[in-house]
């Protein structure tokens, strides 16, 4: 086994080579381009979720609307936070966050779905969250240990999407008991 010293020499040399790659070093084991492209799909998913929740927030009306509208607004703000985290990670990896509205819905995993009754909006949001939970879980499995930082980021987002899905399922039960 090589001594740590000699390894450290190599690491120091590698850190100087391609210094402008910033956070991406020789230790990066994932396919950077593929990761950037997958993160751009996540970014599109988050932006579509912001738009859908904002639409639902403004359109929520009726006797039960107030608490539900507040939940929509909170989710919208959290999806925006996710979008910002993802965009920042894309730039760390040397990519460009794709904010182009053209093709946004195609790049997104979840669908837009405009307003309707309070119950139907909650249903659509719950479906979108469940889609995101499935695709993000797959991304986490796909990344394995090749890019731990991106994986942890997607894990943090996944945790919040699961909370969103749980909130919505509870709202649905309150509003429309089975
Ligand atoms: Fe999100
Ligand atoms: Fe969510």
PDB file of C-alpha atoms and ligand atoms in Angstrom:
ATOM      1  CA  UNK A   1       0.000   0.000   0.000  1.00  0.00           C
ATOM      2  CA  UNK A   2       1.290   3.458  -0.933  1.00  0.00           C
ATOM      3  CA  UNK A   3       1.970   5.874   1.886  1.00  0.00           C
ATOM      4  CA  UNK A   4      -0.502   8.683   2.345  1.00  0.00           C
ATOM      5  CA  UNK A   5       2.332  11.185   1.768  1.00  0.00           C
ATOM      6  CA  UNK A   6       2.942  10.127  -1.820  1.00  0.00           C
ATOM      7  CA  UNK A   7      -0.818  10.094  -2.473  1.00  0.00           C
ATOM      8  CA  UNK A   8      -1.029  13.598  -1.094  1.00  0.00           C
ATOM      9  CA  UNK A   9       1.640  14.705  -3.562  1.00  0.00           C
ATOM     10  CA  UNK A  10      -0.461  13.377  -6.433  1.00  0.00           C
ATOM     11  CA  UNK A  11      -3.601  14.979  -5.054  1.00  0.00           C
ATOM     12  CA  UNK A  12      -1.793  18.327  -4.754  1.00  0.00           C
ATOM     13  CA  UNK A  13      -0.602  18.051  -8.340  1.00  0.00           C
ATOM     14  CA  UNK A  14      -4.072  17.135  -9.610  1.00  0.00           C
ATOM     15  CA  UNK A  15      -5.584  20.063  -7.683  1.00  0.00           C
ATOM     16  CA  UNK A  16      -3.318  22.410  -9.634  1.00  0.00           C
ATOM     17  CA  UNK A  17      -4.025  20.797 -12.987  1.00  0.00           C
ATOM     18  CA  UNK A  18      -7.331  22.059 -14.391  1.00  0.00           C
ATOM     19  CA  UNK A  19      -7.677  24.455 -11.468  1.00  0.00           C
ATOM     20  CA  UNK A  20     -10.417  26.293 -13.314  1.00  0.00           C
ATOM     21  CA  UNK A  21     -12.677  23.239 -13.107  1.00  0.00           C
ATOM     22  CA  UNK A  22     -13.312  24.465  -9.549  1.00  0.00           C
ATOM     23  CA  UNK A  23     -15.222  21.884  -7.520  1.00  0.00           C
ATOM     24  CA  UNK A  24     -14.751  19.147 -10.148  1.00  0.00           C
ATOM     25  CA  UNK A  25     -11.498  17.253  -9.458  1.00  0.00           C
ATOM     26  CA  UNK A  26      -9.948  13.970 -10.541  1.00  0.00           C
ATOM     27  CA  UNK A  27     -11.911  12.341  -7.710  1.00  0.00           C
ATOM     28  CA  UNK A  28     -15.179  13.031  -9.535  1.00  0.00           C
ATOM     29  CA  UNK A  29     -16.352   9.614 -10.704  1.00  0.00           C
ATOM     30  CA  UNK A  30     -19.679  10.359 -12.381  1.00  0.00           C
ATOM     31  CA  UNK A  31     -20.356  11.221 -16.026  1.00  0.00           C
ATOM     32  CA  UNK A  32     -20.447  14.989 -15.547  1.00  0.00           C
ATOM     33  CA  UNK A  33     -22.385  15.750 -18.732  1.00  0.00           C
ATOM     34  CA  UNK A  34     -25.045  13.147 -17.949  1.00  0.00           C
ATOM     35  CA  UNK A  35     -25.370  14.462 -14.381  1.00  0.00           C
ATOM     36  CA  UNK A  36     -25.802  18.049 -15.653  1.00  0.00           C
ATOM     37  CA  UNK A  37     -28.449  16.912 -18.111  1.00  0.00           C
ATOM     38  CA  UNK A  38     -30.326  14.937 -15.423  1.00  0.00           C
ATOM     39  CA  UNK A  39     -30.091  17.940 -13.054  1.00  0.00           C
ATOM     40  CA  UNK A  40     -31.586  20.122 -15.779  1.00  0.00           C
ATOM     41  CA  UNK A  41     -34.574  17.752 -15.880  1.00  0.00           C
ATOM     42  CA  UNK A  42     -34.876  18.122 -12.099  1.00  0.00           C
ATOM     43  CA  UNK A  43     -34.639  21.908 -12.497  1.00  0.00           C
ATOM     44  CA  UNK A  44     -37.462  21.862 -15.082  1.00  0.00           C
ATOM     45  CA  UNK A  45     -39.538  19.653 -12.767  1.00  0.00           C
ATOM     46  CA  UNK A  46     -39.073  22.096  -9.889  1.00  0.00           C
ATOM     47  CA  UNK A  47     -39.921  25.153 -12.030  1.00  0.00           C
ATOM     48  CA  UNK A  48     -43.098  23.477 -13.323  1.00  0.00           C
ATOM     49  CA  UNK A  49     -43.998  22.668  -9.690  1.00  0.00           C
ATOM     50  CA  UNK A  50     -43.484  26.320  -8.686  1.00  0.00           C
ATOM     51  CA  UNK A  51     -45.787  27.454 -11.508  1.00  0.00           C
ATOM     52  CA  UNK A  52     -48.461  24.853 -10.720  1.00  0.00           C
ATOM     53  CA  UNK A  53     -48.478  25.603  -6.981  1.00  0.00           C
ATOM     54  CA  UNK A  54     -48.524  29.371  -7.596  1.00  0.00           C
ATOM     55  CA  UNK A  55     -51.471  28.977  -9.971  1.00  0.00           C
ATOM     56  CA  UNK A  56     -53.265  26.831  -7.371  1.00  0.00           C
ATOM     57  CA  UNK A  57     -52.459  29.330  -4.621  1.00  0.00           C
ATOM     58  CA  UNK A  58     -54.029  32.222  -6.523  1.00  0.00           C
ATOM     59  CA  UNK A  59     -56.998  30.182  -7.748  1.00  0.00           C
ATOM     60  CA  UNK A  60     -57.886  28.479  -4.466  1.00  0.00           C
ATOM     61  CA  UNK A  61     -61.323  29.635  -3.380  1.00  0.00           C
ATOM     62  CA  UNK A  62     -64.226  28.347  -1.357  1.00  0.00           C
ATOM     63  CA  UNK A  63     -64.989  27.632   2.259  1.00  0.00           C
ATOM     64  CA  UNK A  64     -61.905  25.457   2.935  1.00  0.00           C
ATOM     65  CA  UNK A  65     -59.571  27.498   0.739  1.00  0.00           C
ATOM     66  CA  UNK A  66     -57.525  29.553   3.211  1.00  0.00           C
ATOM     67  CA  UNK A  67     -55.429  26.856   4.925  1.00  0.00           C
ATOM     68  CA  UNK A  68     -55.087  24.947   1.648  1.00  0.00           C
ATOM     69  CA  UNK A  69     -53.952  28.074  -0.216  1.00  0.00           C
ATOM     70  CA  UNK A  70     -51.321  28.674   2.471  1.00  0.00           C
ATOM     71  CA  UNK A  71     -50.063  25.124   1.979  1.00  0.00           C
ATOM     72  CA  UNK A  72     -49.868  25.693  -1.814  1.00  0.00           C
ATOM     73  CA  UNK A  73     -47.871  28.882  -1.238  1.00  0.00           C
ATOM     74  CA  UNK A  74     -45.463  27.199   1.163  1.00  0.00           C
ATOM     75  CA  UNK A  75     -44.882  24.369  -1.300  1.00  0.00           C
ATOM     76  CA  UNK A  76     -44.348  26.868  -4.142  1.00  0.00           C
ATOM     77  CA  UNK A  77     -41.650  28.618  -2.108  1.00  0.00           C
ATOM     78  CA  UNK A  78     -39.948  25.342  -1.230  1.00  0.00           C
ATOM     79  CA  UNK A  79     -39.981  24.170  -4.870  1.00  0.00           C
ATOM     80  CA  UNK A  80     -38.330  27.491  -5.767  1.00  0.00           C
ATOM     81  CA  UNK A  81     -35.664  26.772  -3.150  1.00  0.00           C
ATOM     82  CA  UNK A  82     -35.099  23.334  -4.715  1.00  0.00           C
ATOM     83  CA  UNK A  83     -34.796  24.907  -8.169  1.00  0.00           C
ATOM     84  CA  UNK A  84     -32.150  27.317  -6.847  1.00  0.00           C
ATOM     85  CA  UNK A  85     -30.156  24.540  -5.145  1.00  0.00           C
ATOM     86  CA  UNK A  86     -30.180  22.492  -8.342  1.00  0.00           C
ATOM     87  CA  UNK A  87     -29.214  25.452 -10.546  1.00  0.00           C
ATOM     88  CA  UNK A  88     -26.312  26.209  -8.233  1.00  0.00           C
ATOM     89  CA  UNK A  89     -25.083  22.603  -8.351  1.00  0.00           C
ATOM     90  CA  UNK A  90     -25.270  22.646 -12.172  1.00  0.00           C
ATOM     91  CA  UNK A  91     -22.946  25.659 -12.290  1.00  0.00           C
ATOM     92  CA  UNK A  92     -20.586  24.011  -9.768  1.00  0.00           C
ATOM     93  CA  UNK A  93     -20.316  21.116 -12.194  1.00  0.00           C
ATOM     94  CA  UNK A  94     -19.445  23.511 -15.003  1.00  0.00           C
ATOM     95  CA  UNK A  95     -22.851  23.391 -16.680  1.00  0.00           C
ATOM     96  CA  UNK A  96     -25.547  25.927 -17.437  1.00  0.00           C
ATOM     97  CA  UNK A  97     -28.954  25.818 -15.755  1.00  0.00           C
ATOM     98  CA  UNK A  98     -31.538  25.573 -18.513  1.00  0.00           C
ATOM     99  CA  UNK A  99     -34.156  28.229 -17.729  1.00  0.00           C
ATOM    100  CA  UNK A 100     -35.521  28.323 -21.271  1.00  0.00           C
ATOM    101  CA  UNK A 101     -39.340  28.318 -21.104  1.00  0.00           C
ATOM    102  CA  UNK A 102     -39.347  26.563 -24.479  1.00  0.00           C
ATOM    103  CA  UNK A 103     -39.395  22.822 -23.840  1.00  0.00           C
ATOM    104  CA  UNK A 104     -39.807  23.310 -20.098  1.00  0.00           C
ATOM    105  CA  UNK A 105     -42.845  21.023 -19.867  1.00  0.00           C
ATOM    106  CA  UNK A 106     -41.061  18.368 -21.947  1.00  0.00           C
ATOM    107  CA  UNK A 107     -37.939  18.408 -19.776  1.00  0.00           C
ATOM    108  CA  UNK A 108     -40.027  18.244 -16.585  1.00  0.00           C
ATOM    109  CA  UNK A 109     -40.879  14.886 -15.005  1.00  0.00           C
ATOM    110  CA  UNK A 110     -44.166  16.166 -13.579  1.00  0.00           C
ATOM    111  CA  UNK A 111     -47.034  17.830 -15.433  1.00  0.00           C
ATOM    112  CA  UNK A 112     -48.407  21.348 -15.128  1.00  0.00           C
ATOM    113  CA  UNK A 113     -52.214  20.920 -14.668  1.00  0.00           C
ATOM    114  CA  UNK A 114     -54.061  24.222 -14.198  1.00  0.00           C
ATOM    115  CA  UNK A 115     -56.678  25.052 -11.621  1.00  0.00           C
ATOM    116  CA  UNK A 116     -59.953  23.311 -10.827  1.00  0.00           C
ATOM    117  CA  UNK A 117     -61.844  22.522  -7.666  1.00  0.00           C
ATOM    118  CA  UNK A 118     -59.819  22.621  -4.466  1.00  0.00           C
ATOM    119  CA  UNK A 119     -59.935  18.838  -4.306  1.00  0.00           C
ATOM    120  CA  UNK A 120     -58.804  18.348  -7.900  1.00  0.00           C
ATOM    121  CA  UNK A 121     -55.883  20.752  -7.412  1.00  0.00           C
ATOM    122  CA  UNK A 122     -54.742  18.838  -4.327  1.00  0.00           C
ATOM    123  CA  UNK A 123     -55.026  15.589  -6.307  1.00  0.00           C
ATOM    124  CA  UNK A 124     -52.930  16.950  -9.212  1.00  0.00           C
ATOM    125  CA  UNK A 125     -50.276  18.251  -6.816  1.00  0.00           C
ATOM    126  CA  UNK A 126     -50.165  14.937  -4.991  1.00  0.00           C
ATOM    127  CA  UNK A 127     -49.692  13.083  -8.288  1.00  0.00           C
ATOM    128  CA  UNK A 128     -46.860  15.461  -9.263  1.00  0.00           C
ATOM    129  CA  UNK A 129     -45.149  14.946  -5.903  1.00  0.00           C
ATOM    130  CA  UNK A 130     -45.428  11.178  -6.264  1.00  0.00           C
ATOM    131  CA  UNK A 131     -43.898  11.352  -9.757  1.00  0.00           C
ATOM    132  CA  UNK A 132     -41.007  13.449  -8.393  1.00  0.00           C
ATOM    133  CA  UNK A 133     -40.525  11.006  -5.496  1.00  0.00           C
ATOM    134  CA  UNK A 134     -40.165   8.125  -7.976  1.00  0.00           C
ATOM    135  CA  UNK A 135     -37.839   9.859 -10.428  1.00  0.00           C
ATOM    136  CA  UNK A 136     -35.646  11.425  -7.712  1.00  0.00           C
ATOM    137  CA  UNK A 137     -35.333   8.035  -5.987  1.00  0.00           C
ATOM    138  CA  UNK A 138     -34.125   6.587  -9.290  1.00  0.00           C
ATOM    139  CA  UNK A 139     -31.597   9.398  -9.713  1.00  0.00           C
ATOM    140  CA  UNK A 140     -30.239   8.702  -6.216  1.00  0.00           C
ATOM    141  CA  UNK A 141     -29.818   4.997  -7.044  1.00  0.00           C
ATOM    142  CA  UNK A 142     -28.238   5.871 -10.406  1.00  0.00           C
ATOM    143  CA  UNK A 143     -25.676   8.242  -8.828  1.00  0.00           C
ATOM    144  CA  UNK A 144     -24.522   5.608  -6.304  1.00  0.00           C
ATOM    145  CA  UNK A 145     -21.277   6.946  -4.780  1.00  0.00           C
ATOM    146  CA  UNK A 146     -20.019   8.533  -7.988  1.00  0.00           C
ATOM    147  CA  UNK A 147     -21.115  12.068  -7.037  1.00  0.00           C
ATOM    148  CA  UNK A 148     -21.955  12.148  -3.310  1.00  0.00           C
ATOM    149  CA  UNK A 149     -22.658  15.899  -3.237  1.00  0.00           C
ATOM    150  CA  UNK A 150     -25.287  15.761  -5.982  1.00  0.00           C
ATOM    151  CA  UNK A 151     -26.719  12.626  -4.429  1.00  0.00           C
ATOM    152  CA  UNK A 152     -27.054  14.286  -1.032  1.00  0.00           C
ATOM    153  CA  UNK A 153     -28.702  17.284  -2.668  1.00  0.00           C
ATOM    154  CA  UNK A 154     -31.282  15.103  -4.424  1.00  0.00           C
ATOM    155  CA  UNK A 155     -31.789  13.171  -1.162  1.00  0.00           C
ATOM    156  CA  UNK A 156     -32.513  16.429   0.702  1.00  0.00           C
ATOM    157  CA  UNK A 157     -35.011  17.426  -1.984  1.00  0.00           C
ATOM    158  CA  UNK A 158     -36.593  13.951  -1.972  1.00  0.00           C
ATOM    159  CA  UNK A 159     -37.149  14.200   1.773  1.00  0.00           C
ATOM    160  CA  UNK A 160     -39.079  17.453   1.281  1.00  0.00           C
ATOM    161  CA  UNK A 161     -41.144  16.057  -1.623  1.00  0.00           C
ATOM    162  CA  UNK A 162     -42.172  13.193   0.661  1.00  0.00           C
ATOM    163  CA  UNK A 163     -43.279  15.740   3.263  1.00  0.00           C
ATOM    164  CA  UNK A 164     -45.228  17.594   0.550  1.00  0.00           C
ATOM    165  CA  UNK A 165     -46.944  14.369  -0.548  1.00  0.00           C
ATOM    166  CA  UNK A 166     -47.811  13.577   3.065  1.00  0.00           C
ATOM    167  CA  UNK A 167     -49.248  17.087   3.636  1.00  0.00           C
ATOM    168  CA  UNK A 168     -51.383  16.797   0.497  1.00  0.00           C
ATOM    169  CA  UNK A 169     -52.611  13.300   1.345  1.00  0.00           C
ATOM    170  CA  UNK A 170     -53.700  14.626   4.765  1.00  0.00           C
ATOM    171  CA  UNK A 171     -55.463  17.618   3.184  1.00  0.00           C
ATOM    172  CA  UNK A 172     -57.267  15.291   0.810  1.00  0.00           C
ATOM    173  CA  UNK A 173     -58.434  13.087   3.669  1.00  0.00           C
ATOM    174  CA  UNK A 174     -59.712  16.124   5.588  1.00  0.00           C
ATOM    175  CA  UNK A 175     -61.452  17.581   2.554  1.00  0.00           C
ATOM    176  CA  UNK A 176     -62.785  14.389   1.004  1.00  0.00           C
ATOM    177  CA  UNK A 177     -62.853  11.557   3.572  1.00  0.00           C
ATOM    178  CA  UNK A 178     -63.137   8.136   2.031  1.00  0.00           C
TER     179      UNK A 178
HETATM  180 FE1  LIG B   1     -39.262  20.245  -5.120  1.00  0.00          FE
HETATM  181 FE1  LIG B   2     -42.751  19.127  -3.681  1.00  0.00          FE
END
